[in-house]
GROMACS .gro file of C-alpha atoms in nm:
model
  468
    1MET     CA    1   0.000  -0.008   0.011
    2PRO     CA    2   0.155   0.343  -0.097
    3ARG     CA    3   0.198   0.634   0.152
    4SER     CA    4  -0.131   0.836   0.210
    5ILE     CA    5  -0.192   1.041  -0.097
    6GLN     CA    6  -0.245   1.410  -0.015
    7SER     CA    7  -0.224   1.558  -0.350
    8THR     CA    8  -0.357   1.525  -0.698
    9GLN     CA    9  -0.130   1.325  -0.920
   10PRO     CA   10  -0.059   1.341  -1.294
   11PRO     CA   11  -0.249   1.085  -1.529
   12LEU     CA   12  -0.143   0.735  -1.528
   13LYS     CA   13   0.018   0.695  -1.872
   14PHE     CA   14   0.035   0.354  -2.033
   15ILE     CA   15   0.373   0.193  -2.041
   16PRO     CA   16   0.466   0.033  -2.364
   17GLN     CA   17   0.621  -0.292  -2.362
   18ARG     CA   18   0.983  -0.307  -2.490
   19LEU     CA   19   1.140  -0.635  -2.398
   20ASN     CA   20   1.516  -0.610  -2.335
   21LEU     CA   21   1.701  -0.936  -2.364
   22LEU     CA   22   1.998  -0.814  -2.153
   23VAL     CA   23   1.784  -0.693  -1.867
   24LEU     CA   24   1.582  -1.029  -1.908
   25GLN     CA   25   1.929  -1.223  -1.855
   26ILE     CA   26   2.025  -1.013  -1.570
   27VAL     CA   27   1.696  -1.087  -1.388
   28ARG     CA   28   1.705  -1.453  -1.466
   29TRP     CA   29   2.073  -1.473  -1.313
   30LEU     CA   30   1.928  -1.296  -1.023
   31LEU     CA   31   1.608  -1.503  -0.981
   32PRO     CA   32   1.727  -1.764  -0.727
   33ILE     CA   33   1.826  -1.474  -0.489
   34ALA     CA   34   1.503  -1.278  -0.537
   35LEU     CA   35   1.300  -1.586  -0.467
   36ARG     CA   36   1.490  -1.649  -0.142
   37PHE     CA   37   1.521  -1.286  -0.005
   38ARG     CA   38   1.221  -1.109  -0.169
   39THR     CA   39   1.156  -0.757   0.004
   40ARG     CA   40   1.352  -0.839   0.293
   41PRO     CA   41   1.720  -0.892   0.219
   42TRP     CA   42   1.822  -0.969   0.556
   43LEU     CA   43   1.565  -1.239   0.628
   44PRO     CA   44   1.621  -1.561   0.453
   45ALA     CA   45   1.270  -1.687   0.464
   46GLY     CA   46   1.153  -1.706   0.099
   47ILE     CA   47   1.093  -1.953  -0.166
   48VAL     CA   48   1.389  -2.214  -0.155
   49LYS     CA   49   1.265  -2.497  -0.397
   50ILE     CA   50   1.013  -2.502  -0.697
   51GLU     CA   51   0.908  -2.832  -0.841
   52ALA     CA   52   0.692  -2.837  -1.174
   53LYS     CA   53   0.446  -3.123  -1.301
   54ASN     CA   54   0.372  -3.213  -1.650
   55VAL     CA   55   0.646  -2.975  -1.785
   56GLU     CA   56   0.689  -3.171  -2.106
   57VAL     CA   57   0.358  -3.067  -2.227
   58LEU     CA   58   0.477  -2.704  -2.204
   59ALA     CA   59   0.804  -2.776  -2.381
   60GLU     CA   60   0.622  -2.951  -2.671
   61LEU     CA   61   0.414  -2.638  -2.695
   62TYR     CA   62   0.716  -2.395  -2.708
   63GLN     CA   63   0.852  -2.627  -2.991
   64GLN     CA   64   0.521  -2.615  -3.187
   65PHE     CA   65   0.501  -2.244  -3.126
   66GLN     CA   66   0.862  -2.193  -3.242
   67ALA     CA   67   0.768  -2.403  -3.554
   68GLY     CA   68   0.463  -2.143  -3.636
   69LYS     CA   69   0.221  -2.426  -3.558
   70ILE     CA   70   0.039  -2.261  -3.270
   71ARG     CA   71  -0.027  -1.956  -3.072
   72PHE     CA   72  -0.073  -2.006  -2.698
   73LEU     CA   73  -0.155  -1.814  -2.394
   74LEU     CA   74  -0.053  -1.924  -2.030
   75ALA     CA   75  -0.349  -1.880  -1.768
   76PHE     CA   76  -0.197  -1.923  -1.443
   77ARG     CA   77  -0.325  -1.897  -1.090
   78HIS     CA   78  -0.250  -1.590  -0.888
   79PRO     CA   79  -0.272  -1.668  -0.511
   80GLU     CA   80   0.053  -1.469  -0.400
   81VAL     CA   81   0.273  -1.179  -0.533
   82GLU     CA   82   0.576  -1.451  -0.557
   83ASP     CA   83   0.367  -1.625  -0.860
   84PRO     CA   84   0.549  -1.414  -1.130
   85LEU     CA   85   0.861  -1.523  -1.009
   86CYS     CA   86   0.778  -1.853  -1.003
   87MET     CA   87   0.656  -1.845  -1.357
   88LEU     CA   88   0.968  -1.697  -1.452
   89TYR     CA   89   1.165  -1.957  -1.289
   90LEU     CA   90   0.940  -2.231  -1.484
   91LEU     CA   91   1.016  -2.068  -1.818
   92SER     CA   92   1.358  -1.985  -1.776
   93ARG     CA   93   1.497  -2.294  -1.580
   94ILE     CA   94   1.264  -2.593  -1.567
   95VAL     CA   95   1.107  -2.597  -1.903
   96PRO     CA   96   1.445  -2.575  -2.095
   97GLN     CA   97   1.591  -2.854  -1.845
   98VAL     CA   98   1.285  -3.093  -1.918
   99ALA     CA   99   1.310  -3.026  -2.292
  100ARG     CA  100   1.676  -3.146  -2.292
  101GLN     CA  101   1.582  -3.449  -2.090
  102LYS     CA  102   1.299  -3.542  -2.327
  103GLY     CA  103   1.490  -3.457  -2.646
  104ILE     CA  104   1.247  -3.163  -2.729
  105THR     CA  105   1.448  -2.927  -2.928
  106LEU     CA  106   1.374  -2.550  -2.872
  107GLN     CA  107   1.523  -2.302  -3.094
  108SER     CA  108   1.504  -1.978  -2.920
  109LEU     CA  109   1.412  -1.790  -2.597
  110VAL     CA  110   1.186  -1.962  -2.357
  111HIS     CA  111   1.003  -1.657  -2.223
  112SER     CA  112   0.650  -1.482  -2.250
  113TYR     CA  113   0.495  -1.162  -2.256
  114PHE     CA  114   0.263  -1.084  -1.992
  115LEU     CA  115  -0.017  -0.857  -1.854
  116TYR     CA  116  -0.001  -0.687  -1.514
  117ASP     CA  117  -0.188  -0.469  -1.298
  118ARG     CA  118  -0.121  -0.096  -1.376
  119GLY     CA  119  -0.189  -0.025  -0.997
  120MET     CA  120   0.159  -0.209  -0.904
  121THR     CA  121   0.347   0.068  -1.002
  122VAL     CA  122   0.120   0.296  -0.797
  123TRP     CA  123   0.226   0.116  -0.447
  124ALA     CA  124   0.559  -0.018  -0.557
  125GLY     CA  125   0.700   0.287  -0.755
  126LYS     CA  126   0.786   0.382  -1.111
  127TRP     CA  127   1.074   0.158  -1.118
  128LEU     CA  128   0.863  -0.146  -1.145
  129GLY     CA  129   0.674  -0.041  -1.451
  130TRP     CA  130   1.024   0.049  -1.621
  131LEU     CA  131   1.146  -0.305  -1.515
  132PHE     CA  132   0.821  -0.484  -1.623
  133SER     CA  133   0.834  -0.300  -1.971
  134LEU     CA  134   1.165  -0.438  -2.010
  135LEU     CA  135   1.065  -0.791  -1.939
  136GLY     CA  136   0.802  -0.799  -2.182
  137GLY     CA  137   0.493  -0.651  -1.979
  138VAL     CA  138   0.190  -0.489  -2.069
  139PRO     CA  139   0.004  -0.301  -1.809
  140VAL     CA  140  -0.368  -0.310  -1.749
  141ARG     CA  141  -0.599  -0.100  -1.571
  142ARG     CA  142  -0.831  -0.339  -1.429
  143GLY     CA  143  -1.129  -0.144  -1.349
  144ARG     CA  144  -1.185   0.005  -1.663
  145ARG     CA  145  -1.451  -0.112  -1.888
  146LEU     CA  146  -1.248  -0.110  -2.152
  147ASP     CA  147  -0.881  -0.054  -2.142
  148ARG     CA  148  -0.835   0.002  -2.527
  149GLN     CA  149  -0.465   0.064  -2.550
  150ALA     CA  150  -0.391  -0.244  -2.319
  151ILE     CA  151  -0.621  -0.461  -2.529
  152GLN     CA  152  -0.476  -0.362  -2.849
  153ASN     CA  153  -0.143  -0.436  -2.728
  154ALA     CA  154  -0.214  -0.768  -2.588
  155ARG     CA  155  -0.406  -0.860  -2.878
  156GLU     CA  156  -0.155  -0.783  -3.117
  157LEU     CA  157   0.113  -0.959  -2.904
  158PHE     CA  158  -0.105  -1.285  -2.868
  159ALA     CA  159  -0.161  -1.308  -3.258
  160ASN     CA  160   0.201  -1.158  -3.374
  161GLY     CA  161   0.429  -1.146  -3.104
  162GLU     CA  162   0.756  -1.360  -3.117
  163LEU     CA  163   0.664  -1.509  -2.765
  164PRO     CA  164   0.350  -1.651  -2.609
  165ILE     CA  165   0.156  -1.427  -2.359
  166ALA     CA  166   0.107  -1.494  -1.978
  167VAL     CA  167  -0.214  -1.380  -1.801
  168ALA     CA  168  -0.355  -1.435  -1.466
  169PRO     CA  169  -0.729  -1.493  -1.508
  170GLU     CA  170  -0.830  -1.419  -1.156
  171GLY     CA  171  -0.709  -1.064  -1.206
  172GLY     CA  172  -0.545  -1.021  -0.875
  173THR     CA  173  -0.419  -1.229  -0.556
  174ASN     CA  174  -0.656  -1.371  -0.327
  175GLY     CA  175  -0.404  -1.529  -0.071
  176HIS     CA  176  -0.524  -1.879  -0.068
  177SER     CA  177  -0.355  -2.140  -0.258
  178GLY     CA  178  -0.615  -2.375  -0.216
  179ILE     CA  179  -0.902  -2.152  -0.352
  180VAL     CA  180  -0.940  -2.000  -0.716
  181SER     CA  181  -1.140  -1.693  -0.713
  182PRO     CA  182  -1.384  -1.639  -0.997
  183LEU     CA  183  -1.208  -1.597  -1.339
  184GLU     CA  184  -1.258  -1.286  -1.539
  185PRO     CA  185  -1.352  -1.337  -1.896
  186GLY     CA  186  -1.066  -1.137  -2.037
  187VAL     CA  187  -0.836  -1.472  -2.110
  188ALA     CA  188  -1.147  -1.652  -2.308
  189GLN     CA  189  -1.218  -1.317  -2.503
  190MET     CA  190  -0.836  -1.290  -2.577
  191GLY     CA  191  -0.831  -1.652  -2.728
  192PHE     CA  192  -1.140  -1.574  -2.967
  193TRP     CA  193  -0.985  -1.259  -3.081
  194CYS     CA  194  -0.678  -1.432  -3.174
  195VAL     CA  195  -0.870  -1.705  -3.368
  196GLU     CA  196  -1.044  -1.414  -3.548
  197ASP     CA  197  -0.713  -1.231  -3.601
  198LEU     CA  198  -0.543  -1.523  -3.741
  199GLN     CA  199  -0.828  -1.621  -3.988
  200LYS     CA  200  -0.846  -1.278  -4.121
  201ALA     CA  201  -0.478  -1.308  -4.201
  202ASN     CA  202  -0.523  -1.645  -4.373
  203ARG     CA  203  -0.306  -1.815  -4.098
  204SER     CA  204  -0.346  -2.176  -3.988
  205GLU     CA  205  -0.196  -2.175  -3.648
  206THR     CA  206  -0.394  -2.331  -3.361
  207VAL     CA  207  -0.479  -2.114  -3.049
  208ILE     CA  208  -0.443  -2.273  -2.733
  209VAL     CA  209  -0.501  -2.162  -2.339
  210VAL     CA  210  -0.273  -2.362  -2.108
  211PRO     CA  211  -0.398  -2.352  -1.747
  212ILE     CA  212  -0.124  -2.362  -1.492
  213ALA     CA  213  -0.184  -2.395  -1.113
  214ILE     CA  214   0.057  -2.270  -0.836
  215GLN     CA  215   0.062  -2.384  -0.487
  216TYR     CA  216   0.290  -2.309  -0.183
  217HIS     CA  217   0.386  -2.531   0.092
  218TYR     CA  218   0.606  -2.468   0.412
  219VAL     CA  219   0.921  -2.687   0.445
  220GLU     CA  220   0.857  -2.711   0.800
  221PRO     CA  221   0.515  -2.622   0.963
  222PRO     CA  222   0.564  -2.287   1.127
  223TRP     CA  223   0.326  -2.355   1.440
  224SER     CA  224   0.559  -2.147   1.671
  225LYS     CA  225   0.562  -1.862   1.423
  226LEU     CA  226   0.206  -1.892   1.385
  227ASP     CA  227   0.174  -1.869   1.769
  228TRP     CA  228   0.378  -1.547   1.758
  229LEU     CA  229   0.194  -1.387   1.494
  230LEU     CA  230  -0.159  -1.444   1.664
  231SER     CA  231  -0.034  -1.305   1.984
  232LYS     CA  232   0.101  -1.000   1.819
  233LEU     CA  233  -0.257  -0.973   1.636
  234GLU     CA  234  -0.437  -1.036   1.976
  235ALA     CA  235  -0.244  -0.770   2.141
  236ASP     CA  236  -0.253  -0.509   1.852
  237SER     CA  237  -0.617  -0.547   1.825
  238GLY     CA  238  -0.673  -0.493   2.205
  239LEU     CA  239  -0.809  -0.847   2.261
  240LYS     CA  240  -0.820  -0.958   2.619
  241ILE     CA  241  -0.545  -1.239   2.683
  242SER     CA  242  -0.696  -1.572   2.584
  243GLU     CA  243  -0.816  -1.816   2.839
  244ILE     CA  244  -0.756  -2.102   2.591
  245ASP     CA  245  -0.514  -2.371   2.698
  246SER     CA  246  -0.162  -2.331   2.582
  247GLY     CA  247  -0.057  -2.589   2.340
  248ASN     CA  248   0.024  -2.647   1.956
  249SER     CA  249  -0.277  -2.848   1.835
  250GLU     CA  250  -0.461  -2.733   1.540
  251GLU     CA  251  -0.787  -2.707   1.738
  252ILE     CA  252  -0.642  -2.443   1.972
  253TYR     CA  253  -0.500  -2.239   1.683
  254TYR     CA  254  -0.855  -2.251   1.530
  255GLN     CA  255  -1.029  -2.131   1.842
  256ARG     CA  256  -0.781  -1.855   1.873
  257LEU     CA  257  -0.824  -1.738   1.526
  258SER     CA  258  -1.195  -1.762   1.555
  259ARG     CA  259  -1.179  -1.558   1.859
  260LEU     CA  260  -0.990  -1.294   1.707
  261ALA     CA  261  -1.198  -1.285   1.400
  262GLU     CA  262  -1.518  -1.245   1.608
  263TYR     CA  263  -1.381  -0.972   1.786
  264LEU     CA  264  -1.246  -0.777   1.486
  265ILE     CA  265  -1.597  -0.830   1.309
  266THR     CA  266  -1.771  -0.690   1.611
  267GLU     CA  267  -1.554  -0.395   1.621
  268MET     CA  268  -1.578  -0.303   1.266
  269GLU     CA  269  -1.955  -0.366   1.264
  270GLU     CA  270  -1.969  -0.094   1.547
  271PHE     CA  271  -1.722   0.151   1.343
  272TYR     CA  272  -1.940   0.133   1.049
  273ARG     CA  273  -2.265   0.181   1.255
  274ARG     CA  274  -2.128   0.462   1.441
  275PHE     CA  275  -1.921   0.666   1.211
  276TYR     CA  276  -2.067   0.559   0.877
  277HIS     CA  277  -2.424   0.516   0.979
  278GLN     CA  278  -2.470   0.169   0.827
  279ASP     CA  279  -2.760  -0.023   0.936
  280ILE     CA  280  -2.602  -0.345   1.050
  281PRO     CA  281  -2.826  -0.552   1.296
  282LYS     CA  282  -2.655  -0.698   1.600
  283THR     CA  283  -2.788  -1.030   1.504
  284ILE     CA  284  -2.807  -1.247   1.198
  285SER     CA  285  -3.115  -1.452   1.082
  286THR     CA  286  -2.981  -1.850   1.122
  287ASP     CA  287  -3.164  -2.161   1.161
  288GLU     CA  288  -3.081  -2.486   1.381
  289SER     CA  289  -2.856  -2.621   1.118
  290THR     CA  290  -2.623  -2.302   1.086
  291SER     CA  291  -2.296  -2.361   1.244
  292ALA     CA  292  -2.108  -2.084   1.446
  293ASN     CA  293  -1.840  -2.069   1.181
  294GLN     CA  294  -2.114  -1.995   0.915
  295VAL     CA  295  -2.274  -1.719   1.117
  296LEU     CA  296  -1.915  -1.560   1.153
  297ILE     CA  297  -1.858  -1.594   0.758
  298ALA     CA  298  -2.197  -1.454   0.712
  299ARG     CA  299  -2.143  -1.154   0.948
  300LEU     CA  300  -1.799  -1.108   0.762
  301HIS     CA  301  -1.985  -1.089   0.420
  302ARG     CA  302  -2.243  -0.854   0.547
  303LEU     CA  303  -1.974  -0.624   0.673
  304LEU     CA  304  -1.776  -0.629   0.349
  305ASP     CA  305  -2.080  -0.536   0.159
  306LYS     CA  306  -2.139  -0.252   0.420
  307ALA     CA  307  -1.783  -0.118   0.372
  308LEU     CA  308  -1.811  -0.125  -0.021
  309GLN     CA  309  -2.130   0.050   0.010
  310VAL     CA  310  -1.977   0.343   0.202
  311VAL     CA  311  -1.709   0.387  -0.081
  312GLU     CA  312  -1.985   0.323  -0.349
  313GLN     CA  313  -2.219   0.615  -0.202
  314TYR     CA  314  -1.918   0.850  -0.217
  315PHE     CA  315  -1.798   0.787  -0.568
  316GLY     CA  316  -2.154   0.739  -0.704
  317VAL     CA  317  -2.089   0.373  -0.819
  318GLN     CA  318  -2.354   0.115  -0.832
  319GLY     CA  319  -2.287  -0.194  -0.625
  320GLN     CA  320  -2.321  -0.470  -0.892
  321GLY     CA  321  -2.146  -0.786  -0.920
  322ASN     CA  322  -1.957  -0.989  -0.686
  323PHE     CA  323  -1.722  -0.815  -0.420
  324ILE     CA  324  -1.406  -0.849  -0.674
  325ASP     CA  325  -1.622  -0.686  -0.945
  326ARG     CA  326  -1.730  -0.387  -0.704
  327CYS     CA  327  -1.365  -0.356  -0.596
  328ARG     CA  328  -1.233  -0.331  -0.943
  329ARG     CA  329  -1.473  -0.048  -1.025
  330LEU     CA  330  -1.424   0.129  -0.697
  331GLU     CA  331  -1.051   0.130  -0.774
  332GLU     CA  332  -1.105   0.293  -1.090
  333ALA     CA  333  -1.338   0.544  -0.971
  334GLY     CA  334  -1.069   0.636  -0.687
  335TRP     CA  335  -0.786   0.677  -0.953
  336SER     CA  336  -1.020   0.913  -1.158
  337TYR     CA  337  -1.018   1.128  -0.862
  338ILE     CA  338  -0.646   1.128  -0.798
  339TYR     CA  339  -0.480   1.049  -1.136
  340ARG     CA  340  -0.668   1.321  -1.324
  341ASP     CA  341  -0.687   1.259  -1.701
  342ASP     CA  342  -0.880   1.585  -1.710
  343LEU     CA  343  -0.586   1.767  -1.592
  344PRO     CA  344  -0.275   1.695  -1.812
  345ASP     CA  345  -0.073   1.989  -1.638
  346ILE     CA  346  -0.138   2.001  -1.279
  347ASN     CA  347   0.125   2.267  -1.220
  348ALA     CA  348  -0.047   2.513  -1.444
  349LEU     CA  349  -0.353   2.515  -1.226
  350ALA     CA  350  -0.452   2.846  -1.021
  351PRO     CA  351  -0.368   2.786  -0.660
  352PHE     CA  352  -0.741   2.769  -0.551
  353LYS     CA  353  -0.796   2.486  -0.818
  354ARG     CA  354  -0.503   2.292  -0.714
  355GLY     CA  355  -0.627   2.309  -0.370
  356LEU     CA  356  -0.960   2.169  -0.480
  357ALA     CA  357  -0.808   1.893  -0.657
  358ASP     CA  358  -0.570   1.814  -0.391
  359TRP     CA  359  -0.852   1.787  -0.141
  360ILE     CA  360  -1.039   1.554  -0.345
  361ALA     CA  361  -0.719   1.332  -0.430
  362GLU     CA  362  -0.678   1.286  -0.061
  363GLU     CA  363  -1.043   1.237   0.026
  364ALA     CA  364  -1.051   0.969  -0.245
  365ASP     CA  365  -0.741   0.781  -0.108
  366LEU     CA  366  -0.916   0.770   0.240
  367ARG     CA  367  -1.214   0.618   0.092
  368MET     CA  368  -1.054   0.381  -0.110
  369ARG     CA  369  -0.885   0.227   0.208
  370HIS     CA  370  -1.233   0.081   0.275
  371MET     CA  371  -1.214  -0.104  -0.047
  372ARG     CA  372  -0.850  -0.226   0.031
  373ILE     CA  373  -0.961  -0.393   0.318
  374VAL     CA  374  -1.223  -0.565   0.133
  375GLU     CA  375  -0.992  -0.697  -0.120
  376SER     CA  376  -0.800  -0.899   0.144
  377PHE     CA  377  -1.109  -1.113   0.234
  378VAL     CA  378  -1.283  -1.165  -0.094
  379ALA     CA  379  -1.171  -1.525  -0.083
  380VAL     CA  380  -1.247  -1.638   0.259
  381THR     CA  381  -1.500  -1.927   0.335
  382ALA     CA  382  -1.649  -2.082   0.607
  383ASN     CA  383  -1.475  -2.431   0.585
  384TYR     CA  384  -1.123  -2.352   0.412
  385ILE     CA  385  -0.939  -2.428   0.754
  386GLN     CA  386  -1.174  -2.698   0.869
  387GLU     CA  387  -1.157  -2.891   0.565
  388GLN     CA  388  -0.753  -2.901   0.573
  389PRO     CA  389  -0.631  -2.761   0.916
  390THR     CA  390  -0.289  -2.734   0.761
  391ALA     CA  391  -0.003  -2.495   0.880
  392GLU     CA  392  -0.041  -2.338   0.519
  393ARG     CA  393  -0.411  -2.279   0.566
  394PHE     CA  394  -0.357  -2.132   0.915
  395ALA     CA  395  -0.090  -1.910   0.794
  396GLU     CA  396  -0.281  -1.767   0.498
  397THR     CA  397  -0.598  -1.671   0.689
  398VAL     CA  398  -0.366  -1.523   0.986
  399LEU     CA  399  -0.159  -1.323   0.717
  400LEU     CA  400  -0.503  -1.190   0.560
  401VAL     CA  401  -0.577  -1.046   0.911
  402PHE     CA  402  -0.229  -0.907   0.952
  403ASP     CA  403  -0.282  -0.687   0.624
  404MET     CA  404  -0.602  -0.556   0.764
  405LEU     CA  405  -0.474  -0.455   1.079
  406SER     CA  406  -0.188  -0.304   0.904
  407ARG     CA  407  -0.392  -0.095   0.677
  408ILE     CA  408  -0.582   0.039   0.962
  409GLN     CA  409  -0.286   0.109   1.177
  410ASN     CA  410  -0.025   0.264   0.919
  411THR     CA  411  -0.025   0.495   0.627
  412THR     CA  412   0.208   0.238   0.451
  413LEU     CA  413   0.175  -0.155   0.448
  414PRO     CA  414   0.464  -0.322   0.592
  415GLY     CA  415   0.607  -0.637   0.450
  416ARG     CA  416   0.445  -0.961   0.588
  417PRO     CA  417   0.639  -1.152   0.848
  418ARG     CA  418   0.805  -1.453   0.716
  419LEU     CA  419   0.679  -1.749   0.889
  420GLY     CA  420   0.928  -2.001   0.737
  421LEU     CA  421   1.086  -2.124   0.423
  422ARG     CA  422   0.849  -2.229   0.151
  423GLN     CA  423   0.849  -2.462  -0.173
  424ALA     CA  424   0.635  -2.387  -0.470
  425GLU     CA  425   0.452  -2.670  -0.666
  426ILE     CA  426   0.371  -2.582  -1.036
  427THR     CA  427   0.115  -2.791  -1.230
  428VAL     CA  428   0.090  -2.760  -1.611
  429GLY     CA  429  -0.257  -2.848  -1.702
  430GLU     CA  430  -0.388  -3.000  -2.025
  431PRO     CA  431  -0.421  -2.742  -2.294
  432ILE     CA  432  -0.766  -2.618  -2.417
  433SER     CA  433  -0.791  -2.562  -2.787
  434VAL     CA  434  -0.976  -2.221  -2.835
  435THR     CA  435  -0.976  -2.280  -3.215
  436GLU     CA  436  -1.199  -2.587  -3.198
  437ARG     CA  437  -1.453  -2.369  -3.002
  438PHE     CA  438  -1.452  -2.074  -3.254
  439THR     CA  439  -1.728  -2.197  -3.478
  440ASN     CA  440  -1.967  -2.203  -3.177
  441SER     CA  441  -1.875  -1.832  -3.081
  442GLN     CA  442  -1.989  -1.712  -3.445
  443GLY     CA  443  -2.329  -1.589  -3.505
  444ASP     CA  444  -2.531  -1.315  -3.297
  445ARG     CA  445  -2.369  -1.174  -2.976
  446GLN     CA  446  -2.546  -1.429  -2.734
  447ALA     CA  447  -2.365  -1.691  -2.922
  448SER     CA  448  -2.016  -1.514  -2.841
  449LYS     CA  449  -2.088  -1.434  -2.494
  450GLN     CA  450  -2.191  -1.791  -2.434
  451ALA     CA  451  -1.865  -1.932  -2.599
  452VAL     CA  452  -1.647  -1.706  -2.383
  453SER     CA  453  -1.864  -1.788  -2.061
  454ASP     CA  454  -1.818  -2.164  -2.138
  455LEU     CA  455  -1.435  -2.138  -2.188
  456THR     CA  456  -1.397  -1.932  -1.873
  457LYS     CA  457  -1.578  -2.191  -1.671
  458ASP     CA  458  -1.385  -2.509  -1.841
  459LEU     CA  459  -1.049  -2.286  -1.724
  460GLN     CA  460  -1.197  -2.232  -1.380
  461ASN     CA  461  -1.285  -2.605  -1.356
  462ALA     CA  462  -0.923  -2.702  -1.482
  463LEU     CA  463  -0.756  -2.498  -1.229
  464GLU     CA  464  -0.982  -2.608  -0.934
  465LYS     CA  465  -0.900  -2.964  -1.018
  466MET     CA  466  -0.524  -2.900  -1.031
  467ILE     CA  467  -0.507  -2.768  -0.666
  468ARG     CA  468  -0.729  -3.043  -0.503
   0.00000   0.00000   0.00000
């Protein structure tokens, strides 16, 4: 999260992709260090091992791509911020190695163009946009109904670029290795556009989408670090010392986490009742079959809805769609107040008008913080930990709570505490032919929309099966 914005900002300009092979090679050399020490050079608690399954499928696809037989898109899961580093490791090291082992000849660079959220350069800094540009990245404004410049660039690269293209169809991280968020239709639409572009150019390449799953596991279950982090969160929230017996069993951690979650939800409900005048009943309708955990999740979702309503009312945005859809629209609405496309030269404004612009930018930034809190919890479900009470799932959930408290307590979001060394597991799924589905997408607008929906659904199912 960036520092608090207190003044209007220049427009967020499009950053053109300009792949630089020298910069790419340097990043590849530094990749193991970046994976191990990302964001905290003094703390060796990153990713120490990456394993991949079914990689020969990807190696063969690159061989066919380089022979001019196919065009393909890598649709990868995006649970954590480390995912792009893991994808780069997969392409730069694992795929060439497997290709050599299997006797698959690759004639040129194994890499990909990729789409990334333009907002990353807002909180990380301009240097990230410069680096991503040189690595083949194309920035996308996620909340825009139609980011024409990004779409045109991505469409051109998919059909005519020297490399495949990689996209995270979830649109953002959800913090859960074991849950796939609802996919956005962009990947499917790009696939059909690519087939259309190839046919118009009388080209015969087959267009393929490749699902890729990424999951993370701790080398050693970090129960002691989890105990420390839970204790810190309990103290930071003002929760009284727990009377739960000490110990390391999963049930004790679950009780502590549930107790902390209920306390925080109760506090936040009162916060929105009192200061934002939201109608939040102190009870929730249930029946005899409803568990305490289900009640808690229902209260959480009601709270997230109210938090988004606060922002939607301010920006005059209609609350349509799921939480993710609403967050995307609010992000774009907030940016339109801060990064003023209608003010190309903010330094030329009269002091009075500049003061008004700064005022509205600061207030927009404050309102967007409600949305950022909601973003952290869009994938939280009632049974995620109960289904598999592993250290990984406890850690993912506790770290989301840490993010929330950090956003409320600080104007900057500190780096997450490292709970232990981790390893990544990447699974390459079975390729999905878009070309075979293209005929069904022709005709009226409804047929096209249905074809995109069906492909998106099949991709979602493929990703979900690979992480079970």
